[in-house]
Amino acid sequence: MLKKYLFTAACVLGLLFTFTGVQAQSVPQFKVLMFTKMDGFHHKSVNEGVAAIREMAEKHEFAVDWHEDADLINDENLEQYDVILFLLTTGNILNEEQQGAMERFIQSGKGFVGIHSASDTEYDWDWYTKMVGRTFHIHPRNQTAELEVLDRKFPGLERMPDNFWWTDEFYEFGTERIDTLNYILSVNGDTYDTYAKWGDKESQDMDFRPIAWYHEYDGGRAFYTALGHIPATYEDRLFLEHIYGGLMWAATGKGLKK
């Protein structure tokens, strides 16, 4: 009888420890709201981008929800998230009430990540354009050009070469919307044809062409990269490490090297 009791107790304790271990392992490091609403050009790489972020979440033990419904940008719903990711968004996608909720989210100490056309979004929302840092102006055709790592203290750049060749849609930006940007990647304008003209809009001669940066903003954190136009990019290890570094820092403030 005693042996039977001890065996039963051992089984119960084993199940309890197993359940507790599973519960502990299932707690995510942070939670991301991935938003892909487009009111303008529709990027065909969005499906690859969403799939890549979901796979990244499994690899790095964070949680991610994907939505295109702007009504979910509200104070109550945003409380559960640590970072908002604008993946390939375009145009005017939030109303004034939703914009206010996003501002309060950042002001509470949380984070924002923008990928590629997040800088082609909400031009009339002054607070947003300052958070992103610069707004999209124009781009030439897709080309291969030389990228340069400018600052290795930001996470996700550890395995990037100092200079390397990359194929993408390289954005040209307007002037800085804020002077707190920390640039981490640039593209060498001497290595590709930078010229583009769209009606009255034309590319400019520039000595410096940044494509990724970060900064602390209005109580929170913001990271932006202009890479990510081409679908196959979302299978590239260097690019995915670059994105994860931005997500981790924006969500937690961790990763910066001193």
mmCIF file of C-alpha atoms in Angstrom:
data_model
loop_
_atom_site.group_PDB
_atom_site.id
_atom_site.type_symbol
_atom_site.label_atom_id
_atom_site.label_comp_id
_atom_site.label_asym_id
_atom_site.label_seq_id
_atom_site.Cartn_x
_atom_site.Cartn_y
_atom_site.Cartn_z
ATOM 1 C CA MET A 1 0.000 0.000 0.000
ATOM 2 C CA LEU A 2 2.816 2.369 0.922
ATOM 3 C CA LYS A 3 4.644 1.642 -2.325
ATOM 4 C CA LYS A 4 1.488 2.373 -4.291
ATOM 5 C CA TYR A 5 1.031 5.675 -2.432
ATOM 6 C CA LEU A 6 4.642 6.715 -3.006
ATOM 7 C CA PHE A 7 4.405 5.815 -6.683
ATOM 8 C CA THR A 8 1.221 7.888 -7.094
ATOM 9 C CA ALA A 9 2.774 10.863 -5.260
ATOM 10 C CA ALA A 10 5.883 10.678 -7.438
ATOM 11 C CA CYS A 11 3.749 10.679 -10.589
ATOM 12 C CA VAL A 12 1.761 13.706 -9.397
ATOM 13 C CA LEU A 13 4.933 15.611 -8.512
ATOM 14 C CA GLY A 14 6.470 14.692 -11.854
ATOM 15 C CA LEU A 15 3.457 15.988 -13.724
ATOM 16 C CA LEU A 16 3.475 19.156 -11.619
ATOM 17 C CA PHE A 17 7.145 19.852 -12.325
ATOM 18 C CA THR A 18 6.648 19.125 -16.018
ATOM 19 C CA PHE A 19 3.651 21.464 -16.202
ATOM 20 C CA THR A 20 5.539 24.171 -14.299
ATOM 21 C CA GLY A 21 8.519 23.820 -16.635
ATOM 22 C CA VAL A 22 6.314 24.109 -19.709
ATOM 23 C CA GLN A 23 4.605 27.161 -18.231
ATOM 24 C CA ALA A 24 7.973 28.804 -17.492
ATOM 25 C CA GLN A 25 9.268 28.139 -20.976
ATOM 26 C CA SER A 26 6.119 29.531 -22.585
ATOM 27 C CA VAL A 27 6.437 33.021 -21.054
ATOM 28 C CA PRO A 28 7.558 35.300 -23.921
ATOM 29 C CA GLN A 29 10.388 37.800 -23.537
ATOM 30 C CA PHE A 30 8.166 40.556 -24.917
ATOM 31 C CA LYS A 31 5.081 41.008 -27.075
ATOM 32 C CA VAL A 32 4.842 42.651 -30.501
ATOM 33 C CA LEU A 33 1.864 44.129 -32.346
ATOM 34 C CA MET A 34 2.710 43.711 -36.044
ATOM 35 C CA PHE A 35 0.672 46.140 -38.151
ATOM 36 C CA THR A 36 0.630 45.964 -41.970
ATOM 37 C CA LYS A 37 -2.198 48.270 -43.045
ATOM 38 C CA MET A 38 -1.556 49.946 -46.423
ATOM 39 C CA ASP A 39 -3.364 52.970 -47.831
ATOM 40 C CA GLY A 40 -1.366 53.429 -51.013
ATOM 41 C CA PHE A 41 1.262 51.258 -52.637
ATOM 42 C CA HIS A 42 0.849 47.602 -51.641
ATOM 43 C CA HIS A 43 4.131 45.801 -51.067
ATOM 44 C CA LYS A 44 4.041 42.248 -52.358
ATOM 45 C CA SER A 45 6.673 41.215 -49.807
ATOM 46 C CA VAL A 46 4.232 41.577 -46.910
ATOM 47 C CA ASN A 47 3.411 37.852 -46.768
ATOM 48 C CA GLU A 48 7.096 36.928 -46.647
ATOM 49 C CA GLY A 49 7.643 39.616 -44.007
ATOM 50 C CA VAL A 50 4.835 38.382 -41.776
ATOM 51 C CA ALA A 51 6.012 34.769 -42.084
ATOM 52 C CA ALA A 52 9.585 35.787 -41.233
ATOM 53 C CA ILE A 53 8.564 37.729 -38.122
ATOM 54 C CA ARG A 54 6.410 34.831 -36.936
ATOM 55 C CA GLU A 55 9.302 32.404 -37.384
ATOM 56 C CA MET A 56 11.600 34.879 -35.630
ATOM 57 C CA ALA A 57 9.182 34.973 -32.692
ATOM 58 C CA GLU A 58 9.398 31.197 -32.337
ATOM 59 C CA LYS A 59 13.186 31.249 -32.545
ATOM 60 C CA HIS A 60 13.694 34.077 -30.052
ATOM 61 C CA GLU A 61 10.820 33.362 -27.652
ATOM 62 C CA PHE A 62 8.718 36.484 -28.077
ATOM 63 C CA ALA A 63 5.013 36.795 -28.868
ATOM 64 C CA VAL A 64 3.585 38.496 -31.947
ATOM 65 C CA ASP A 65 0.063 39.347 -33.105
ATOM 66 C CA TRP A 66 -0.547 40.383 -36.710
ATOM 67 C CA HIS A 67 -3.339 42.839 -37.513
ATOM 68 C CA GLU A 68 -4.484 45.290 -40.179
ATOM 69 C CA ASP A 69 -7.474 46.579 -38.199
ATOM 70 C CA ALA A 70 -6.631 50.102 -36.994
ATOM 71 C CA ASP A 71 -9.400 49.908 -34.372
ATOM 72 C CA LEU A 72 -7.028 47.714 -32.352
ATOM 73 C CA ILE A 73 -4.752 50.728 -31.875
ATOM 74 C CA ASN A 74 -6.436 51.789 -28.651
ATOM 75 C CA ASP A 75 -5.253 52.289 -25.072
ATOM 76 C CA GLU A 76 -6.815 49.135 -23.642
ATOM 77 C CA ASN A 77 -5.554 46.778 -26.348
ATOM 78 C CA LEU A 78 -2.070 48.279 -26.479
ATOM 79 C CA GLU A 79 -1.470 47.664 -22.781
ATOM 80 C CA GLN A 80 -0.497 44.049 -23.523
ATOM 81 C CA TYR A 81 2.285 44.964 -25.983
ATOM 82 C CA ASP A 82 5.876 46.130 -25.567
ATOM 83 C CA VAL A 83 6.495 47.266 -29.143
ATOM 84 C CA ILE A 84 4.492 48.214 -32.237
ATOM 85 C CA LEU A 85 5.949 47.076 -35.562
ATOM 86 C CA PHE A 86 4.882 48.905 -38.720
ATOM 87 C CA LEU A 87 5.785 46.413 -41.453
ATOM 88 C CA LEU A 88 5.496 47.835 -44.985
ATOM 89 C CA THR A 89 2.715 50.259 -44.031
ATOM 90 C CA THR A 90 1.818 53.107 -46.399
ATOM 91 C CA GLY A 91 -0.356 56.217 -46.387
ATOM 92 C CA ASN A 92 -2.782 57.507 -43.782
ATOM 93 C CA ILE A 93 -3.739 54.491 -41.706
ATOM 94 C CA LEU A 94 -4.761 55.858 -38.284
ATOM 95 C CA ASN A 95 -7.402 58.394 -37.264
ATOM 96 C CA GLU A 96 -6.809 61.031 -34.575
ATOM 97 C CA GLU A 97 -8.051 58.828 -31.727
ATOM 98 C CA GLN A 98 -5.795 55.957 -32.804
ATOM 99 C CA GLN A 99 -2.864 58.322 -33.213
ATOM 100 C CA GLY A 100 -3.394 59.539 -29.648
ATOM 101 C CA ALA A 101 -3.343 55.965 -28.349
ATOM 102 C CA MET A 102 -0.077 55.270 -30.143
ATOM 103 C CA GLU A 103 1.487 58.447 -28.763
ATOM 104 C CA ARG A 104 0.531 57.457 -25.228
ATOM 105 C CA PHE A 105 1.928 53.966 -25.846
ATOM 106 C CA ILE A 106 5.372 55.385 -26.688
ATOM 107 C CA GLN A 107 5.193 57.977 -23.905
ATOM 108 C CA SER A 108 4.647 55.138 -21.420
ATOM 109 C CA GLY A 109 8.173 53.914 -22.189
ATOM 110 C CA LYS A 110 7.469 51.376 -24.924
ATOM 111 C CA GLY A 111 8.861 50.942 -28.431
ATOM 112 C CA PHE A 112 8.312 51.304 -32.182
ATOM 113 C CA VAL A 113 9.937 49.514 -35.127
ATOM 114 C CA GLY A 114 9.443 50.616 -38.730
ATOM 115 C CA ILE A 115 10.444 48.519 -41.731
ATOM 116 C CA HIS A 116 10.899 49.981 -45.229
ATOM 117 C CA SER A 117 7.750 51.951 -46.150
ATOM 118 C CA ALA A 118 6.950 52.835 -42.536
ATOM 119 C CA SER A 119 8.661 56.081 -43.623
ATOM 120 C CA ASP A 120 6.078 56.377 -46.441
ATOM 121 C CA THR A 121 3.301 56.541 -43.851
ATOM 122 C CA GLU A 122 1.368 59.335 -42.091
ATOM 123 C CA TYR A 123 3.194 62.318 -43.615
ATOM 124 C CA ASP A 124 0.739 64.767 -42.005
ATOM 125 C CA TRP A 125 1.190 63.396 -38.486
ATOM 126 C CA ASP A 126 4.073 65.486 -37.151
ATOM 127 C CA TRP A 127 4.668 63.355 -34.049
ATOM 128 C CA TYR A 128 4.936 60.187 -36.130
ATOM 129 C CA THR A 129 7.364 61.582 -38.707
ATOM 130 C CA LYS A 130 9.641 62.724 -35.887
ATOM 131 C CA MET A 131 9.463 59.281 -34.307
ATOM 132 C CA VAL A 132 10.413 57.565 -37.575
ATOM 133 C CA GLY A 133 13.048 60.262 -38.042
ATOM 134 C CA ARG A 134 12.911 60.913 -41.774
ATOM 135 C CA THR A 135 10.247 60.600 -44.467
ATOM 136 C CA PHE A 136 10.548 58.848 -47.804
ATOM 137 C CA HIS A 137 11.189 61.142 -50.786
ATOM 138 C CA ILE A 138 11.939 58.996 -53.850
ATOM 139 C CA HIS A 139 13.795 55.893 -54.990
ATOM 140 C CA PRO A 140 15.456 54.637 -58.182
ATOM 141 C CA ARG A 141 14.939 51.120 -59.581
ATOM 142 C CA ASN A 142 15.985 48.090 -57.539
ATOM 143 C CA GLN A 143 19.747 47.689 -57.685
ATOM 144 C CA THR A 144 22.777 46.187 -56.015
ATOM 145 C CA ALA A 145 24.857 48.647 -54.013
ATOM 146 C CA GLU A 146 27.456 48.704 -51.263
ATOM 147 C CA LEU A 147 26.230 49.047 -47.682
ATOM 148 C CA GLU A 148 28.367 50.222 -44.779
ATOM 149 C CA VAL A 149 28.007 49.554 -41.070
ATOM 150 C CA LEU A 150 28.341 52.904 -39.281
ATOM 151 C CA ASP A 151 27.946 51.932 -35.634
ATOM 152 C CA ARG A 152 28.362 48.447 -34.190
ATOM 153 C CA LYS A 153 27.051 49.200 -30.726
ATOM 154 C CA PHE A 154 23.471 48.558 -31.852
ATOM 155 C CA PRO A 155 22.318 44.896 -31.579
ATOM 156 C CA GLY A 156 21.915 42.803 -34.711
ATOM 157 C CA LEU A 157 24.974 44.092 -36.575
ATOM 158 C CA GLU A 158 27.519 41.752 -35.007
ATOM 159 C CA ARG A 159 27.955 39.525 -38.062
ATOM 160 C CA MET A 160 27.563 42.128 -40.796
ATOM 161 C CA PRO A 161 30.813 42.907 -42.660
ATOM 162 C CA ASP A 162 32.034 46.498 -42.479
ATOM 163 C CA ASN A 163 31.093 46.849 -46.152
ATOM 164 C CA PHE A 164 29.012 44.445 -48.222
ATOM 165 C CA TRP A 165 26.889 44.276 -51.374
ATOM 166 C CA TRP A 166 23.115 44.276 -51.093
ATOM 167 C CA THR A 167 20.176 44.323 -53.521
ATOM 168 C CA ASP A 168 17.124 46.342 -52.542
ATOM 169 C CA GLU A 169 14.951 49.364 -53.275
ATOM 170 C CA PHE A 170 17.118 52.110 -51.800
ATOM 171 C CA TYR A 171 15.103 54.989 -50.395
ATOM 172 C CA GLU A 172 16.193 58.593 -50.575
ATOM 173 C CA PHE A 173 14.855 60.623 -47.664
ATOM 174 C CA GLY A 174 13.986 64.199 -46.957
ATOM 175 C CA THR A 175 15.829 66.141 -44.259
ATOM 176 C CA GLU A 176 15.897 64.963 -40.677
ATOM 177 C CA ARG A 177 12.651 65.506 -38.819
ATOM 178 C CA ILE A 178 14.530 65.417 -35.504
ATOM 179 C CA ASP A 179 18.201 65.732 -34.522
ATOM 180 C CA THR A 180 18.459 62.744 -32.153
ATOM 181 C CA LEU A 181 18.940 60.000 -34.759
ATOM 182 C CA ASN A 182 21.774 57.502 -34.334
ATOM 183 C CA TYR A 183 22.708 56.165 -37.784
ATOM 184 C CA ILE A 184 23.840 52.550 -38.041
ATOM 185 C CA LEU A 185 23.738 51.686 -41.787
ATOM 186 C CA SER A 186 24.230 53.676 -44.982
ATOM 187 C CA VAL A 187 24.375 52.977 -48.714
ATOM 188 C CA ASN A 188 27.251 54.191 -50.872
ATOM 189 C CA GLY A 189 25.751 56.443 -53.551
ATOM 190 C CA ASP A 190 28.829 55.970 -55.761
ATOM 191 C CA THR A 191 28.039 52.269 -56.204
ATOM 192 C CA TYR A 192 24.603 52.538 -57.863
ATOM 193 C CA ASP A 193 22.499 54.804 -60.067
ATOM 194 C CA THR A 194 20.734 57.064 -57.573
ATOM 195 C CA TYR A 195 18.783 59.118 -60.093
ATOM 196 C CA ALA A 196 14.989 59.034 -60.161
ATOM 197 C CA LYS A 197 12.323 61.466 -61.362
ATOM 198 C CA TRP A 198 8.585 61.172 -60.710
ATOM 199 C CA GLY A 199 6.789 64.125 -62.253
ATOM 200 C CA ASP A 200 7.961 67.192 -60.350
ATOM 201 C CA LYS A 201 9.752 65.073 -57.746
ATOM 202 C CA GLU A 202 13.421 64.368 -58.451
ATOM 203 C CA SER A 203 16.322 62.773 -56.609
ATOM 204 C CA GLN A 204 18.976 64.968 -55.031
ATOM 205 C CA ASP A 205 22.761 64.833 -54.906
ATOM 206 C CA MET A 206 23.700 63.578 -51.436
ATOM 207 C CA ASP A 207 27.018 62.740 -49.838
ATOM 208 C CA PHE A 208 25.374 60.713 -47.085
ATOM 209 C CA ARG A 209 22.582 58.183 -47.649
ATOM 210 C CA PRO A 210 21.490 56.587 -44.359
ATOM 211 C CA ILE A 211 19.172 53.590 -44.415
ATOM 212 C CA ALA A 212 18.878 52.529 -40.749
ATOM 213 C CA TRP A 213 18.868 54.346 -37.415
ATOM 214 C CA TYR A 214 17.473 54.443 -33.891
ATOM 215 C CA HIS A 215 16.785 56.969 -31.138
ATOM 216 C CA GLU A 216 14.993 57.516 -27.861
ATOM 217 C CA TYR A 217 11.806 59.449 -28.485
ATOM 218 C CA ASP A 218 9.137 61.042 -26.293
ATOM 219 C CA GLY A 219 9.741 58.651 -23.401
ATOM 220 C CA GLY A 220 10.114 55.517 -25.549
ATOM 221 C CA ARG A 221 12.349 54.001 -28.244
ATOM 222 C CA ALA A 222 12.182 53.920 -32.053
ATOM 223 C CA PHE A 223 14.144 51.900 -34.627
ATOM 224 C CA TYR A 224 13.822 52.178 -38.416
ATOM 225 C CA THR A 225 15.360 50.372 -41.381
ATOM 226 C CA ALA A 226 14.715 51.130 -45.044
ATOM 227 C CA LEU A 227 15.722 47.628 -46.133
ATOM 228 C CA GLY A 228 13.065 44.997 -46.827
ATOM 229 C CA HIS A 229 11.406 45.776 -50.152
ATOM 230 C CA ILE A 230 12.269 42.534 -51.955
ATOM 231 C CA PRO A 231 10.454 39.365 -50.758
ATOM 232 C CA ALA A 232 13.591 37.214 -50.756
ATOM 233 C CA THR A 233 15.198 39.630 -48.287
ATOM 234 C CA TYR A 234 13.075 38.079 -45.543
ATOM 235 C CA GLU A 235 15.021 34.836 -45.890
ATOM 236 C CA ASP A 236 18.403 36.509 -45.384
ATOM 237 C CA ARG A 237 20.114 35.814 -42.050
ATOM 238 C CA LEU A 238 21.878 39.189 -41.840
ATOM 239 C CA PHE A 239 18.653 41.073 -42.480
ATOM 240 C CA LEU A 240 16.680 39.037 -39.940
ATOM 241 C CA GLU A 241 19.356 39.575 -37.283
ATOM 242 C CA HIS A 242 19.178 43.307 -38.093
ATOM 243 C CA ILE A 243 15.401 43.286 -37.561
ATOM 244 C CA TYR A 244 15.556 41.253 -34.375
ATOM 245 C CA GLY A 245 18.153 43.609 -32.927
ATOM 246 C CA GLY A 246 15.752 46.494 -33.551
ATOM 247 C CA LEU A 247 12.772 44.660 -32.077
ATOM 248 C CA MET A 248 14.651 43.566 -28.969
ATOM 249 C CA TRP A 249 16.008 47.044 -28.266
ATOM 250 C CA ALA A 250 12.709 48.803 -28.962
ATOM 251 C CA ALA A 251 10.806 46.367 -26.747
ATOM 252 C CA THR A 252 13.255 46.111 -23.836
ATOM 253 C CA GLY A 253 15.948 48.782 -24.132
ATOM 254 C CA LYS A 254 18.539 45.997 -24.058
ATOM 255 C CA GLY A 255 21.397 45.267 -26.421
ATOM 256 C CA LEU A 256 23.281 48.541 -26.797
ATOM 257 C CA LYS A 257 27.018 48.189 -26.304
ATOM 258 C CA LYS A 258 28.852 50.892 -24.380
#
